[in-house]
Short mmCIF file of C-alpha atoms and ligand atoms in Angstrom, two decimals:
data_model
loop_
_atom_site.label_atom_id
_atom_site.label_comp_id
_atom_site.label_asym_id
_atom_site.label_seq_id
_atom_site.Cartn_x
_atom_site.Cartn_y
_atom_site.Cartn_z
CA MET A 1 -18.10 1.91 38.67
CA GLY A 2 -20.63 1.92 36.03
CA ARG A 3 -19.81 1.44 32.33
CA LEU A 4 -18.82 4.39 30.01
CA VAL A 5 -21.33 4.74 27.20
CA VAL A 6 -19.69 6.78 24.24
CA VAL A 7 -21.87 8.23 21.62
CA SER A 8 -20.42 9.62 18.39
CA ASN A 9 -21.96 10.17 14.94
CA ARG A 10 -19.66 7.33 13.74
CA ILE A 11 -18.70 4.19 15.39
CA PRO A 12 -15.05 2.87 15.12
CA VAL A 13 -14.44 0.87 11.80
CA ALA A 14 -14.29 -2.75 12.35
CA ASN A 15 -11.00 -4.53 11.62
CA ALA A 16 -9.52 -1.26 10.81
CA ARG A 17 -5.81 -0.98 9.58
CA VAL A 18 -3.95 1.13 11.80
CA GLY A 19 -4.74 4.62 10.26
CA ALA A 20 -8.17 3.97 9.52
CA THR A 21 -9.54 3.62 13.10
CA GLY A 22 -10.61 7.28 13.29
CA GLY A 23 -9.19 10.05 15.58
CA LEU A 24 -11.72 9.65 18.63
CA ALA A 25 -10.85 5.77 18.96
CA VAL A 26 -7.14 6.45 19.26
CA ALA A 27 -8.03 9.27 21.76
CA LEU A 28 -10.17 6.93 23.90
CA ALA A 29 -7.84 3.86 23.54
CA ASP A 30 -6.44 4.13 27.12
CA VAL A 31 -9.80 4.62 28.74
CA LEU A 32 -11.57 2.04 26.77
CA ALA A 33 -8.66 -0.31 27.70
CA ARG A 34 -9.29 0.07 31.52
CA ARG A 35 -13.25 0.13 31.59
CA GLU A 36 -16.21 -1.63 30.46
CA ALA A 37 -17.69 0.51 27.76
CA LEU A 38 -20.52 0.65 24.94
CA TRP A 39 -20.02 2.71 21.86
CA ILE A 40 -23.02 3.75 19.99
CA GLY A 41 -23.19 5.38 16.48
CA TRP A 42 -24.02 5.55 12.99
CA ASN A 43 -22.32 2.58 11.27
CA GLY A 44 -22.14 4.40 7.75
CA ASP A 45 -25.03 2.44 6.11
CA VAL A 46 -27.51 4.70 4.13
CA SER A 47 -30.44 2.76 2.75
CA GLU A 48 -34.18 2.80 2.38
CA GLU A 49 -34.20 0.09 4.82
CA PRO A 50 -31.40 0.95 7.07
CA ASP A 51 -29.38 -1.66 9.28
CA PRO A 52 -31.14 -2.17 12.59
CA PRO A 53 -28.69 -1.74 15.86
CA SER A 54 -26.28 -4.45 15.81
CA SER A 55 -23.64 -5.18 18.11
CA ARG A 56 -20.12 -6.64 18.12
CA ARG A 57 -17.12 -6.54 20.46
CA MET A 58 -13.93 -4.11 20.27
CA ARG A 59 -11.77 -5.68 22.94
CA ARG A 60 -13.68 -4.68 26.11
CA THR A 61 -16.25 -2.46 24.28
CA GLU A 62 -19.46 -3.28 22.95
CA VAL A 63 -19.93 -1.37 19.68
CA VAL A 64 -23.60 -0.83 18.55
CA GLY A 65 -24.09 0.46 14.98
CA PHE A 66 -27.16 1.33 12.98
CA GLY A 67 -28.06 2.88 9.81
CA LEU A 68 -29.85 5.78 8.35
CA THR A 69 -32.30 6.42 5.58
CA PRO A 70 -31.18 8.50 2.49
CA ALA A 71 -33.64 11.38 3.96
CA MET A 72 -32.12 11.20 7.40
CA HIS A 73 -28.73 11.42 6.05
CA ALA A 74 -29.41 14.25 3.86
CA GLY A 75 -31.27 16.38 6.55
CA PHE A 76 -28.93 15.22 9.68
CA TYR A 77 -25.72 14.57 8.22
CA THR A 78 -25.20 16.48 4.99
CA GLY A 79 -27.68 19.27 5.71
CA PHE A 80 -27.77 20.55 9.46
CA SER A 81 -24.45 19.05 10.86
CA ASN A 82 -22.29 19.89 7.73
CA ALA A 83 -24.05 22.51 5.89
CA VAL A 84 -25.07 24.62 8.80
CA LEU A 85 -23.03 23.75 12.13
CA TRP A 86 -19.85 22.89 10.69
CA PRO A 87 -19.39 26.05 8.42
CA LEU A 88 -21.02 28.32 10.87
CA PHE A 89 -18.75 27.34 13.64
CA HIS A 90 -15.58 27.70 11.60
CA TYR A 91 -16.89 31.30 10.77
CA ARG A 92 -17.73 30.46 7.15
CA LEU A 93 -21.19 32.18 7.10
CA GLY A 94 -21.13 32.31 3.33
CA LEU A 95 -21.27 28.56 3.10
CA VAL A 96 -24.20 28.03 5.50
CA GLU A 97 -27.20 26.58 3.96
CA TYR A 98 -29.93 26.74 6.53
CA ARG A 99 -33.36 24.87 5.99
CA ARG A 100 -35.84 24.30 8.61
CA GLU A 101 -36.70 21.00 7.72
CA ASP A 102 -33.12 19.81 7.98
CA TYR A 103 -33.17 21.05 11.67
CA THR A 104 -36.20 18.96 12.12
CA THR A 105 -34.58 15.97 10.67
CA TYR A 106 -31.48 16.65 12.75
CA ASN A 107 -33.78 16.44 15.80
CA GLU A 108 -35.35 13.14 14.53
CA VAL A 109 -32.07 11.41 14.03
CA ASN A 110 -31.01 12.39 17.47
CA GLU A 111 -34.28 10.81 18.64
CA ARG A 112 -33.15 7.72 16.91
CA PHE A 113 -29.72 7.88 18.82
CA ALA A 114 -31.43 8.37 21.96
CA ALA A 115 -33.75 5.44 21.47
CA VAL A 116 -30.69 2.98 20.68
CA VAL A 117 -28.98 4.60 23.88
CA ARG A 118 -32.12 4.00 26.13
CA GLU A 119 -32.52 0.51 25.31
CA ARG A 120 -29.14 -0.35 26.55
CA LEU A 121 -28.66 1.97 29.29
CA ALA A 122 -27.97 0.91 32.86
CA PRO A 123 -28.59 3.30 35.78
CA ASP A 124 -24.88 3.63 36.93
CA ASP A 125 -23.67 4.29 33.37
CA THR A 126 -21.81 7.62 32.55
CA LEU A 127 -22.47 8.82 29.12
CA TRP A 128 -19.96 10.79 27.05
CA ILE A 129 -21.32 12.43 23.76
CA HIS A 130 -19.16 13.75 21.16
CA ASP A 131 -19.55 16.60 18.69
CA TYR A 132 -21.99 18.77 16.93
CA HIS A 133 -23.91 16.04 15.39
CA LEU A 134 -25.43 14.92 18.55
CA ILE A 135 -26.06 18.28 20.60
CA PRO A 136 -29.85 17.63 21.34
CA LEU A 137 -29.14 13.95 22.87
CA ALA A 138 -29.05 14.68 26.36
CA ARG A 139 -32.09 16.94 26.19
CA ILE A 140 -33.85 13.90 24.67
CA LEU A 141 -32.81 11.80 27.23
CA ARG A 142 -33.61 14.01 30.18
CA ARG A 143 -37.20 14.46 28.91
CA GLN A 144 -37.55 10.53 28.82
CA GLY A 145 -36.35 10.57 32.53
CA VAL A 146 -32.76 9.63 32.08
CA THR A 147 -30.70 11.01 35.08
CA ASN A 148 -27.39 9.60 34.36
CA ARG A 149 -24.50 11.68 34.18
CA ILE A 150 -24.17 13.04 30.79
CA GLY A 151 -21.19 14.93 29.29
CA PHE A 152 -20.56 16.49 26.03
CA PHE A 153 -17.42 17.50 24.23
CA LEU A 154 -17.21 19.70 21.23
CA HIS A 155 -14.40 18.87 18.75
CA ILE A 156 -14.85 21.96 16.56
CA PRO A 157 -14.52 25.72 17.70
CA TRP A 158 -17.42 27.38 19.56
CA PRO A 159 -17.66 30.58 17.73
CA ALA A 160 -18.02 34.19 18.81
CA ALA A 161 -21.46 35.07 20.14
CA GLU A 162 -22.48 37.27 17.24
CA VAL A 163 -21.40 34.64 14.90
CA PHE A 164 -23.38 31.99 16.74
CA ARG A 165 -26.53 34.35 16.74
CA SER A 166 -26.78 34.16 13.16
CA LEU A 167 -28.02 30.69 13.38
CA PRO A 168 -31.90 30.78 13.28
CA VAL A 169 -32.14 28.17 15.96
CA HIS A 170 -29.30 29.43 18.02
CA ARG A 171 -31.56 29.54 21.22
CA ASP A 172 -32.67 25.99 20.82
CA VAL A 173 -29.27 24.75 20.32
CA ALA A 174 -27.84 26.31 23.09
CA GLU A 175 -30.63 25.36 25.56
CA ALA A 176 -30.04 21.78 24.39
CA LEU A 177 -26.43 22.01 25.83
CA ALA A 178 -27.66 23.01 29.21
CA HIS A 179 -28.92 19.65 29.61
CA TYR A 180 -25.50 18.21 29.98
CA ASP A 181 -23.72 17.88 33.32
CA LEU A 182 -20.45 19.17 31.65
CA VAL A 183 -20.00 20.78 28.23
CA GLY A 184 -16.25 20.54 27.26
CA PHE A 185 -14.53 22.66 24.63
CA GLN A 186 -11.15 22.48 23.04
CA THR A 187 -9.73 25.86 24.44
CA ALA A 188 -10.59 28.36 27.04
CA SER A 189 -11.35 30.78 24.52
CA HIS A 190 -14.14 28.68 22.96
CA THR A 191 -15.33 28.15 26.74
CA HIS A 192 -15.33 31.76 26.98
CA GLN A 193 -17.26 32.34 23.75
CA PHE A 194 -19.90 30.16 24.77
CA ALA A 195 -20.12 31.83 28.26
CA ASP A 196 -20.33 35.17 26.55
CA TYR A 197 -23.30 34.15 24.52
CA LEU A 198 -24.85 32.75 27.70
CA ARG A 199 -23.96 36.01 29.51
CA THR A 200 -22.63 34.02 32.30
CA GLY A 201 -19.02 33.91 33.67
CA ASP A 202 -16.60 31.44 32.37
CA GLY A 203 -17.54 28.68 34.59
CA PRO A 204 -16.78 26.13 35.91
CA THR A 205 -20.20 26.34 36.92
CA VAL A 206 -22.90 28.34 35.03
CA ASP A 207 -26.56 28.92 35.32
CA ALA A 208 -28.63 29.41 31.95
CA PHE A 209 -31.91 28.31 30.58
CA GLY A 210 -33.01 27.46 34.30
CA ARG A 211 -30.32 24.94 34.49
CA ARG A 212 -27.05 24.59 36.22
CA PHE A 213 -24.12 22.89 34.52
CA GLU A 214 -20.44 22.89 34.01
CA ILE A 215 -18.31 24.19 31.15
CA GLY A 216 -14.51 24.08 30.42
CA GLY A 217 -11.72 23.81 28.08
CA PHE A 218 -10.12 20.35 27.73
CA PRO A 219 -7.44 20.47 24.89
CA ILE A 220 -7.36 17.19 23.17
CA GLY A 221 -4.05 15.45 22.64
CA ILE A 222 -2.39 12.37 20.77
CA ASP A 223 -0.75 9.24 21.95
CA THR A 224 2.63 11.04 21.83
CA GLN A 225 4.90 8.18 22.71
CA GLN A 226 3.30 5.85 20.28
CA PHE A 227 3.39 8.24 17.44
CA ALA A 228 6.94 9.17 17.87
CA GLU A 229 7.97 5.42 18.16
CA MET A 230 5.93 4.74 14.97
CA ALA A 231 7.73 7.74 13.00
CA ALA A 232 11.19 6.55 14.11
CA ARG A 233 10.37 2.94 13.06
CA ALA A 234 8.59 4.07 9.82
CA ALA A 235 11.28 6.49 8.68
CA GLY A 236 13.29 3.47 7.10
CA GLY A 237 10.16 1.75 6.06
CA GLU A 238 8.96 1.49 2.23
CA ALA A 239 6.82 4.59 2.04
CA GLY A 240 9.39 6.70 3.90
CA ALA A 241 12.20 5.31 1.57
CA ARG A 242 10.43 6.08 -1.35
CA LEU A 243 9.45 9.67 -0.47
CA ALA A 244 13.16 10.14 0.72
CA GLU A 245 14.37 8.80 -2.68
CA SER A 246 12.14 11.08 -4.72
CA THR A 247 12.68 14.12 -2.69
CA GLY A 248 16.47 13.60 -3.05
CA THR A 249 18.55 16.51 -1.63
CA ARG A 250 15.50 18.78 -1.71
CA THR A 251 14.07 20.28 1.23
CA LEU A 252 10.61 18.97 2.01
CA VAL A 253 7.63 20.85 3.06
CA ILE A 254 4.55 19.00 4.09
CA GLY A 255 0.70 19.58 4.64
CA VAL A 256 -1.78 16.93 5.57
CA ASP A 257 -5.49 17.82 5.99
CA ARG A 258 -8.90 16.45 4.96
CA LEU A 259 -9.92 18.42 2.02
CA ASP A 260 -12.19 20.92 4.04
CA HIS A 261 -13.04 24.59 3.74
CA SER A 262 -11.84 25.00 7.49
CA LYS A 263 -8.22 24.09 6.73
CA GLY A 264 -7.28 26.91 4.78
CA LEU A 265 -5.77 25.21 1.73
CA PRO A 266 -6.20 27.83 -1.05
CA ASN A 267 -4.45 30.50 1.15
CA ARG A 268 -1.73 27.90 1.87
CA ILE A 269 -1.10 27.15 -1.85
CA ALA A 270 -1.12 30.94 -2.69
CA GLY A 271 1.26 31.53 0.30
CA TYR A 272 3.85 28.80 -1.13
CA GLY A 273 3.29 30.52 -4.61
CA ASN A 274 4.26 33.86 -3.19
CA PHE A 275 7.20 32.27 -1.46
CA LEU A 276 8.43 30.85 -4.55
CA ALA A 277 7.83 34.51 -6.27
CA HIS A 278 9.97 36.17 -3.58
CA ASN A 279 12.59 33.38 -3.26
CA PRO A 280 14.04 32.24 -6.59
CA GLY A 281 17.07 31.01 -4.66
CA TRP A 282 14.93 28.04 -3.43
CA HIS A 283 13.72 27.02 -6.96
CA GLY A 284 14.47 23.43 -7.50
CA LYS A 285 15.59 23.11 -3.72
CA VAL A 286 12.32 22.70 -2.10
CA GLN A 287 9.49 20.32 -2.29
CA TYR A 288 5.87 20.83 -1.06
CA LEU A 289 3.87 17.76 -0.49
CA GLN A 290 0.26 18.31 0.14
CA ILE A 291 -1.92 15.26 1.22
CA ALA A 292 -5.56 16.16 1.05
CA PRO A 293 -7.94 13.25 0.63
CA VAL A 294 -11.42 14.20 -0.35
CA SER A 295 -13.93 14.53 2.43
CA ARG A 296 -17.73 15.17 2.23
CA GLY A 297 -17.54 14.88 -1.64
CA GLU A 298 -21.41 14.78 -1.76
CA VAL A 299 -21.62 18.41 -0.70
CA ALA A 300 -21.69 20.86 -3.50
CA ASN A 301 -19.51 23.60 -2.12
CA TYR A 302 -16.85 20.87 -1.18
CA ARG A 303 -16.58 20.10 -5.01
CA ALA A 304 -16.19 23.49 -5.78
CA LEU A 305 -13.40 23.89 -3.29
CA ARG A 306 -11.77 20.82 -4.94
CA ARG A 307 -12.09 22.34 -8.44
CA GLU A 308 -10.51 25.55 -6.96
CA LEU A 309 -7.51 23.73 -5.62
CA ASP A 310 -7.16 21.52 -8.79
CA GLY A 311 -6.92 24.88 -10.76
CA MET A 312 -4.55 26.57 -8.15
CA THR A 313 -1.96 23.63 -7.88
CA GLY A 314 -2.05 23.17 -11.85
CA ARG A 315 -1.25 27.07 -12.34
CA LEU A 316 1.36 27.01 -9.60
CA ASN A 317 3.19 24.13 -11.12
CA GLY A 318 2.62 25.26 -14.75
CA LYS A 319 4.35 28.49 -13.72
CA TYR A 320 7.35 27.41 -11.62
CA ALA A 321 8.03 23.64 -12.42
CA GLU A 322 11.09 22.60 -14.51
CA PHE A 323 11.66 19.38 -16.39
CA ASP A 324 13.40 18.06 -13.42
CA TRP A 325 11.41 19.77 -10.74
CA THR A 326 7.72 19.73 -9.49
CA PRO A 327 7.45 22.21 -6.86
CA LEU A 328 4.11 21.06 -5.50
CA ARG A 329 2.81 17.46 -5.36
CA TYR A 330 -0.87 17.67 -4.60
CA LEU A 331 -2.52 14.39 -3.73
CA ASN A 332 -6.17 13.58 -3.13
CA ARG A 333 -5.67 10.45 -1.24
CA GLY A 334 -5.07 9.29 2.33
CA TYR A 335 -2.19 7.47 3.76
CA PRO A 336 -1.58 5.05 6.49
CA ARG A 337 -0.73 6.80 9.94
CA LYS A 338 2.74 4.97 9.71
CA ALA A 339 3.44 6.64 6.29
CA LEU A 340 2.42 10.05 7.38
CA ALA A 341 4.52 9.69 10.60
CA ALA A 342 7.65 8.88 8.25
CA PHE A 343 6.50 11.69 6.00
CA TYR A 344 6.43 14.25 8.75
CA ARG A 345 9.77 13.05 10.14
CA GLN A 346 11.50 14.00 6.88
CA ALA A 347 9.89 17.29 6.45
CA ARG A 348 11.77 20.48 7.46
CA ILE A 349 8.37 22.48 7.66
CA GLY A 350 5.04 21.37 8.55
CA LEU A 351 2.28 23.48 7.43
CA VAL A 352 -0.80 23.64 9.55
CA THR A 353 -2.61 26.87 8.45
CA PRO A 354 -6.52 26.38 8.97
CA LEU A 355 -8.64 29.34 8.88
CA ARG A 356 -10.25 27.89 12.14
CA ASP A 357 -9.80 24.54 13.68
CA GLY A 358 -10.88 23.13 17.08
CA MET A 359 -7.49 21.76 17.81
CA ASN A 360 -5.86 20.21 14.73
CA LEU A 361 -4.08 17.00 15.61
CA VAL A 362 -1.78 17.13 12.58
CA ALA A 363 0.18 19.90 14.41
CA LYS A 364 0.67 17.69 17.31
CA GLU A 365 1.57 14.52 15.13
CA PHE A 366 4.17 16.72 13.30
CA VAL A 367 5.88 17.56 16.64
CA ALA A 368 5.79 14.26 18.06
CA ALA A 369 7.46 12.56 14.92
CA GLN A 370 10.59 14.63 14.57
CA HIS A 371 14.00 13.67 14.87
CA ALA A 372 15.52 15.14 18.11
CA ALA A 373 18.94 16.10 16.36
CA ASP A 374 17.31 17.60 13.24
CA PRO A 375 13.62 18.59 13.99
CA GLY A 376 11.58 20.48 11.45
CA VAL A 377 9.56 23.80 12.02
CA LEU A 378 6.05 23.87 12.68
CA VAL A 379 4.15 26.72 10.88
CA LEU A 380 0.84 26.95 12.69
CA SER A 381 -2.34 29.23 12.08
CA GLU A 382 -3.19 31.29 15.19
CA PHE A 383 -6.71 30.20 14.56
CA ALA A 384 -6.07 26.49 15.31
CA GLY A 385 -6.79 25.29 19.02
CA ALA A 386 -3.29 23.87 19.01
CA ALA A 387 -1.90 27.39 18.78
CA ASP A 388 -2.76 28.03 22.45
CA GLU A 389 -0.33 25.24 23.55
CA LEU A 390 2.24 25.16 20.97
CA SER A 391 4.30 28.15 21.74
CA GLY A 392 7.19 26.92 19.74
CA ALA A 393 5.55 27.05 16.40
CA LEU A 394 5.88 30.11 13.99
CA LYS A 395 2.31 31.61 14.28
CA VAL A 396 0.62 32.88 11.16
CA ASN A 397 -2.65 34.62 10.32
CA PRO A 398 -3.82 32.21 7.68
CA HIS A 399 -5.70 35.19 5.91
CA ASP A 400 -2.62 36.80 5.15
CA VAL A 401 -0.87 34.90 2.29
CA ASP A 402 2.47 36.75 2.46
CA ALA A 403 2.59 35.82 6.11
CA ILE A 404 2.51 32.29 5.21
CA ALA A 405 5.15 32.92 2.35
CA ASP A 406 7.52 34.67 4.95
CA ALA A 407 7.13 31.85 7.50
CA ILE A 408 8.16 29.28 5.02
CA ALA A 409 11.25 31.30 4.27
CA GLN A 410 11.91 31.74 8.08
CA GLY A 411 11.40 28.11 8.65
CA LEU A 412 13.67 27.13 5.89
CA SER A 413 16.62 29.19 6.92
CA MET A 414 16.15 28.74 10.79
CA PRO A 415 19.44 27.65 12.50
CA LEU A 416 19.55 24.28 13.92
CA ASP A 417 19.88 25.29 17.71
CA GLU A 418 16.71 27.53 17.29
CA ARG A 419 14.90 24.68 15.56
CA ILE A 420 15.76 22.43 18.41
CA ALA A 421 14.68 24.96 21.12
CA ARG A 422 11.45 25.46 19.53
CA TRP A 423 10.74 21.98 19.15
CA LYS A 424 11.78 20.92 22.55
CA THR A 425 9.22 23.41 23.89
CA ASP A 426 6.33 21.95 22.01
CA LEU A 427 7.47 18.38 22.45
CA ALA A 428 7.22 18.90 26.35
CA THR A 429 3.59 20.17 25.81
CA VAL A 430 2.45 17.21 23.59
CA GLU A 431 4.18 14.70 25.92
CA THR A 432 2.28 15.93 28.88
CA ASN A 433 -1.09 16.72 27.42
CA THR A 434 -1.59 13.47 25.53
CA ALA A 435 -4.94 11.77 24.54
CA GLY A 436 -5.05 9.57 27.62
CA ALA A 437 -4.45 12.63 29.89
CA TRP A 438 -7.49 14.53 28.08
CA ALA A 439 -9.78 11.70 28.46
CA ASN A 440 -8.78 11.30 32.11
CA ARG A 441 -9.16 14.97 32.88
CA TYR A 442 -12.44 15.17 30.83
CA LEU A 443 -13.98 12.04 32.88
CA ALA A 444 -12.61 13.18 36.12
CA ALA A 445 -14.54 16.50 35.68
CA LEU A 446 -17.39 14.88 34.63
CA GLU A 447 -17.53 12.54 37.55
CA ALA A 448 -16.93 15.59 39.94
CA ALA A 449 -19.82 17.55 38.35
CA ARG A 450 -22.33 16.69 41.03
CA ILE A 451 -24.83 19.01 39.72
CA PRO A 452 -28.73 18.92 40.40
CA ILE A 453 -30.54 18.29 37.39
CA ALA A 454 -32.28 21.61 37.54
CA ALA A 455 -30.84 24.73 39.07
P1 ADQ B 501 -10.26 17.14 11.76
O1 ADQ B 501 -10.85 18.10 11.19
O2 ADQ B 501 -10.38 15.74 11.02
O3 ADQ B 501 -10.88 16.66 13.43
P2 ADQ B 501 -7.29 16.80 12.74
O4 ADQ B 501 -7.45 17.17 14.15
O5 ADQ B 501 -6.40 17.61 12.21
O6 ADQ B 501 -8.77 17.35 12.10
O7 ADQ B 501 -6.97 15.38 12.31
C1 ADQ B 501 -7.56 14.24 13.08
C2 ADQ B 501 -6.96 12.98 12.73
O8 ADQ B 501 -7.23 12.74 11.15
C3 ADQ B 501 -5.59 13.11 12.88
O9 ADQ B 501 -5.08 11.91 13.45
C4 ADQ B 501 -4.78 13.04 11.41
O10 ADQ B 501 -3.53 12.49 11.42
C5 ADQ B 501 -5.87 12.46 10.75
N1 ADQ B 501 -5.79 13.07 9.24
C6 ADQ B 501 -5.93 14.42 9.08
N2 ADQ B 501 -5.82 14.48 7.61
C7 ADQ B 501 -5.34 13.37 7.33
C8 ADQ B 501 -4.99 12.88 5.79
N3 ADQ B 501 -4.92 13.79 4.76
N4 ADQ B 501 -4.74 11.56 5.62
C9 ADQ B 501 -4.66 10.74 6.75
N5 ADQ B 501 -4.85 11.05 7.90
C10 ADQ B 501 -5.38 12.29 8.19
C11 ADQ B 501 -11.76 17.34 14.30
C12 ADQ B 501 -11.57 18.81 14.44
C13 ADQ B 501 -10.10 19.04 14.87
C14 ADQ B 501 -9.70 18.18 16.20
C15 ADQ B 501 -10.14 16.78 15.97
C16 ADQ B 501 -10.03 16.00 17.10
O11 ADQ B 501 -11.89 19.60 13.32
O12 ADQ B 501 -9.92 20.41 15.16
O13 ADQ B 501 -8.32 18.34 16.57
O14 ADQ B 501 -11.46 16.68 15.53
O15 ADQ B 501 -10.78 16.67 18.20
#
């Protein structure tokens, strides 16, 4: 079997503490332990004379990273990827800032990725390209004569056809995807929306743009056993003990997200505010911990979101806090996975209420971390990919702040036997559909996709 060549925007961080390795490295760990692999991506360097490609080993994987110029970074990363595709695919059309020149740069940077790939590619390698930053990569490689099998996986939602059509270059972006052998999405509904745009059936084989390729839903998972064991071990560790001591007899509600528009944080905080307004009996008895490290702080509308949340959290605490009770602890910093696992295990409620989310792994990690004898309740947005799988969660429409408030109240008063029954249903799901199972399923489908290059 040839090597697996993984290409993603960022390469895994060297010498990372557990917790800083990045989600994709965790998801691919099983596959990379079994197979020779090459992982290519941006190393995070942005400079006028960017780092040329350089290689290091991460166990069996050769990792090749390179830098970008400030102009490349602005057009490719901050511009087209994160100010166009990200908000658009999360249904936030008002946040889209489309500039033609950014799309040009986006394609040019993909040419750069392609050049680094081609220099190292062997004929029997299988390529697996990840996420919205790299949609054009297969088309560029195909035009250069590459005939290797190439798969693509989209980690974020694929939007409804009419939303996607608002992208001025929608046709060109969709056409680029037709150059892959397999285009994977997180859910059947994202797959369906792509097929609907193409006006084809839902696959697996579709014909579009004069090409034949495969599409399908491959919901990503976590390393459930490892996360559960870590949560159990970490519960008595330093961070877990400090949280337990500071929470005291109060009931803990937790949210953990990157500070991002997709995660629905303003509505969640408003929902908690409404819960406090309607449930004075819980004042002083509940403690909401929201962890939200700043991400993409260089983008203006992310700074605006941060200001909005600063204002909301300040007003909420100003209104409800007592000299011995702060109803909301809002933190703009990240924590090691171990600490988060311990925090989830202590929480009675996990609030995962994104406006849209490809999957949302925090939801699955929350389930994995629970104590079997006293599990917490997951409150989950119906617009997270995870909602398709986690039928035991309390589902909410994240646009309805009163629904969030009601779900918090329902979760806090839910009897133990119901909590256990709901949690067991979801645990069985996350134990079956793990990260390793996801990668194996995807790669098996890619290997099986014996598609001629042109239809
Ligand atoms: P993200 O938008 O980053 O990922 P998510 O799936 O929730 O969202 O998190 C990925 C990982 O980051 C998880 O392991 C989580 O624990 C960690 N993480 C999140 N917030 C954190 C915090 N505040 N501190 C520390 N760690 C944190 C994208 C898509 C998702 C999709 C994933 C994987 O947007 O929908 O689930 O990719 O495909």
